[in-house]
mmCIF file of C-alpha atoms and ligand atoms in Angstrom:
data_model
loop_
_atom_site.group_PDB
_atom_site.id
_atom_site.type_symbol
_atom_site.label_atom_id
_atom_site.label_comp_id
_atom_site.label_asym_id
_atom_site.label_seq_id
_atom_site.Cartn_x
_atom_site.Cartn_y
_atom_site.Cartn_z
ATOM 1 C CA UNK A 26 89.456 138.517 104.442
ATOM 2 C CA UNK A 27 90.239 136.221 107.383
ATOM 3 C CA UNK A 28 88.759 137.147 110.740
ATOM 4 C CA UNK A 29 89.758 134.209 112.954
ATOM 5 C CA UNK A 30 90.652 130.550 112.866
ATOM 6 C CA UNK A 31 87.150 129.102 112.774
ATOM 7 C CA UNK A 32 88.216 125.595 113.644
ATOM 8 C CA UNK A 33 91.002 123.043 113.512
ATOM 9 C CA UNK A 34 90.109 119.667 111.995
ATOM 10 C CA UNK A 35 91.650 116.652 113.722
ATOM 11 C CA UNK A 36 91.458 113.150 112.252
ATOM 12 C CA UNK A 37 90.824 110.452 114.875
ATOM 13 C CA UNK A 38 90.397 106.678 114.685
ATOM 14 C CA UNK A 39 87.929 106.413 117.525
ATOM 15 C CA UNK A 40 85.803 109.452 118.326
ATOM 16 C CA UNK A 41 84.393 108.178 121.649
ATOM 17 C CA UNK A 42 87.826 107.317 122.976
ATOM 18 C CA UNK A 43 89.328 110.614 121.800
ATOM 19 C CA UNK A 44 86.481 112.604 123.322
ATOM 20 C CA UNK A 45 87.361 111.150 126.705
ATOM 21 C CA UNK A 46 90.713 112.875 126.537
ATOM 22 C CA UNK A 47 89.340 116.237 125.395
ATOM 23 C CA UNK A 48 86.407 116.299 127.828
ATOM 24 C CA UNK A 49 87.586 114.348 130.902
ATOM 25 C CA UNK A 50 91.233 115.427 130.911
ATOM 26 C CA UNK A 51 91.221 118.804 129.149
ATOM 27 C CA UNK A 52 87.761 119.795 130.392
ATOM 28 C CA UNK A 53 86.321 120.900 127.045
ATOM 29 C CA UNK A 54 82.632 120.530 126.228
ATOM 30 C CA UNK A 55 81.068 118.942 123.163
ATOM 31 C CA UNK A 56 78.895 121.576 121.516
ATOM 32 C CA UNK A 57 77.448 119.342 118.824
ATOM 33 C CA UNK A 58 77.919 116.041 117.040
ATOM 34 C CA UNK A 59 76.913 115.468 113.445
ATOM 35 C CA UNK A 60 77.115 112.865 110.703
ATOM 36 C CA UNK A 61 78.198 114.144 107.310
ATOM 37 C CA UNK A 62 77.316 111.317 104.957
ATOM 38 C CA UNK A 63 78.571 113.170 101.903
ATOM 39 C CA UNK A 64 82.026 113.532 103.456
ATOM 40 C CA UNK A 65 81.812 110.128 105.157
ATOM 41 C CA UNK A 66 82.580 111.418 108.638
ATOM 42 C CA UNK A 67 81.170 111.611 112.123
ATOM 43 C CA UNK A 68 82.124 114.939 113.676
ATOM 44 C CA UNK A 69 82.264 116.440 117.176
ATOM 45 C CA UNK A 70 82.767 120.176 117.779
ATOM 46 C CA UNK A 71 84.433 121.411 120.970
ATOM 47 C CA UNK A 72 84.736 125.180 121.431
ATOM 48 C CA UNK A 73 87.996 126.617 122.740
ATOM 49 C CA UNK A 74 87.325 130.322 123.103
ATOM 50 C CA UNK A 75 86.094 131.566 119.726
ATOM 51 C CA UNK A 76 87.718 128.696 117.866
ATOM 52 C CA UNK A 77 86.578 125.095 117.807
ATOM 53 C CA UNK A 78 88.192 121.725 117.537
ATOM 54 C CA UNK A 79 86.522 119.557 114.917
ATOM 55 C CA UNK A 80 87.207 115.896 115.657
ATOM 56 C CA UNK A 81 86.604 113.749 112.586
ATOM 57 C CA UNK A 82 86.122 109.984 112.577
ATOM 58 C CA UNK A 83 85.647 108.217 109.268
ATOM 59 C CA UNK A 84 82.424 106.294 108.669
ATOM 60 C CA UNK A 85 83.688 104.689 105.475
ATOM 61 C CA UNK A 86 86.845 102.649 104.725
ATOM 62 C CA UNK A 87 87.175 104.615 101.457
ATOM 63 C CA UNK A 88 86.550 108.009 103.065
ATOM 64 C CA UNK A 89 89.083 110.871 103.067
ATOM 65 C CA UNK A 90 89.723 110.593 106.816
ATOM 66 C CA UNK A 91 90.517 106.870 106.553
ATOM 67 C CA UNK A 92 92.969 107.666 103.760
ATOM 68 C CA UNK A 93 94.510 110.510 105.753
ATOM 69 C CA UNK A 94 95.069 108.326 108.841
ATOM 70 C CA UNK A 95 96.506 105.508 106.698
ATOM 71 C CA UNK A 96 99.117 107.795 105.180
ATOM 72 C CA UNK A 97 99.863 110.255 107.998
ATOM 73 C CA UNK A 98 98.368 108.803 111.173
ATOM 74 C CA UNK A 99 95.952 110.563 113.505
ATOM 75 C CA UNK A 100 96.361 114.290 114.021
ATOM 76 C CA UNK A 101 95.685 117.732 112.580
ATOM 77 C CA UNK A 102 94.072 117.306 109.177
ATOM 78 C CA UNK A 103 93.010 120.828 108.214
ATOM 79 C CA UNK A 104 92.794 124.446 109.360
ATOM 80 C CA UNK A 105 89.658 126.461 108.691
ATOM 81 C CA UNK A 106 89.701 130.250 108.435
ATOM 82 C CA UNK A 107 86.489 132.212 108.799
ATOM 83 C CA UNK A 108 85.463 134.662 106.110
ATOM 84 C CA UNK A 109 82.506 137.025 105.993
ATOM 85 C CA UNK A 110 81.896 136.471 102.282
ATOM 86 C CA UNK A 111 82.839 133.154 100.723
ATOM 87 C CA UNK A 112 81.993 134.188 97.146
ATOM 88 C CA UNK A 113 84.380 137.093 97.489
ATOM 89 C CA UNK A 114 87.055 134.772 98.889
ATOM 90 C CA UNK A 115 86.610 132.343 95.982
ATOM 91 C CA UNK A 116 87.073 135.029 93.328
ATOM 92 C CA UNK A 117 89.979 136.565 95.270
ATOM 93 C CA UNK A 118 91.806 133.212 95.377
ATOM 94 C CA UNK A 119 91.017 132.274 91.774
ATOM 95 C CA UNK A 120 92.306 135.608 90.515
ATOM 96 C CA UNK A 121 95.602 134.809 92.227
ATOM 97 C CA UNK A 122 95.858 131.390 90.625
ATOM 98 C CA UNK A 123 95.029 129.338 93.724
ATOM 99 C CA UNK A 124 93.264 126.106 92.825
ATOM 100 C CA UNK A 125 90.275 125.095 94.885
ATOM 101 C CA UNK A 126 89.051 121.582 95.587
ATOM 102 C CA UNK A 127 85.511 122.974 95.482
ATOM 103 C CA UNK A 128 84.555 125.277 92.659
ATOM 104 C CA UNK A 129 81.301 126.026 94.447
ATOM 105 C CA UNK A 130 80.833 126.245 98.219
ATOM 106 C CA UNK A 131 79.385 123.160 99.828
ATOM 107 C CA UNK A 132 77.229 123.171 102.898
ATOM 108 C CA UNK A 133 79.112 122.358 106.084
ATOM 109 C CA UNK A 134 78.195 122.108 109.753
ATOM 110 C CA UNK A 135 75.271 124.209 110.915
ATOM 111 C CA UNK A 136 74.426 125.341 107.368
ATOM 112 C CA UNK A 137 77.754 127.122 106.905
ATOM 113 C CA UNK A 138 79.307 127.491 103.439
ATOM 114 C CA UNK A 139 82.720 125.886 103.057
ATOM 115 C CA UNK A 140 85.465 125.460 100.469
ATOM 116 C CA UNK A 141 88.785 123.637 100.534
ATOM 117 C CA UNK A 142 91.919 124.862 98.802
ATOM 118 C CA UNK A 143 94.141 122.475 96.923
ATOM 119 C CA UNK A 144 97.037 121.536 99.302
ATOM 120 C CA UNK A 145 99.522 121.872 96.451
ATOM 121 C CA UNK A 146 99.008 125.637 96.653
ATOM 122 C CA UNK A 147 99.086 125.886 100.443
ATOM 123 C CA UNK A 148 102.434 124.290 101.257
ATOM 124 C CA UNK A 149 101.079 121.024 102.575
ATOM 125 C CA UNK A 150 98.315 122.376 104.798
ATOM 126 C CA UNK A 151 94.748 121.552 103.876
ATOM 127 C CA UNK A 152 93.054 124.957 104.168
ATOM 128 C CA UNK A 153 89.321 125.424 104.505
ATOM 129 C CA UNK A 154 87.334 128.662 104.407
ATOM 130 C CA UNK A 155 84.046 128.942 106.284
ATOM 131 C CA UNK A 156 81.277 131.476 106.021
ATOM 132 C CA UNK A 157 79.030 131.018 109.016
ATOM 133 C CA UNK A 158 75.300 131.122 108.449
ATOM 134 C CA UNK A 159 74.846 133.696 111.204
ATOM 135 C CA UNK A 160 77.683 135.859 109.798
ATOM 136 C CA UNK A 161 80.762 136.942 111.713
HETATM 137 ZN ZN1 LIG B 228 86.511 121.714 108.806
#
């Protein structure tokens, strides 16, 4: 069901400042930057091998990333596993009594389909599943 860790989501207060560290010091490259108005975030993707770092800065004082940083501080916010078939993954998880935040996949970066699992069922880790538009 899971092929690889698709990306790791990291909540940051200041994207520009944080990017300095990841690009200038660690030498990573920004692949793309996007605004997700629905999720109230500005996002930068930095590939590390086949996995990516997803740096998330809130664009709204009521947004989920603002709330996350207020309660836990900056840092790892979620882990995203890649799946080849998100519909299959949804029914698999539901059958096993795992609650999802999204009943239907929403559209994520680059037209991918994404769902989040309820953290109550994942031992404190916010877990995302991603089906890439271009497949595996
Ligand atoms: Zn994500």
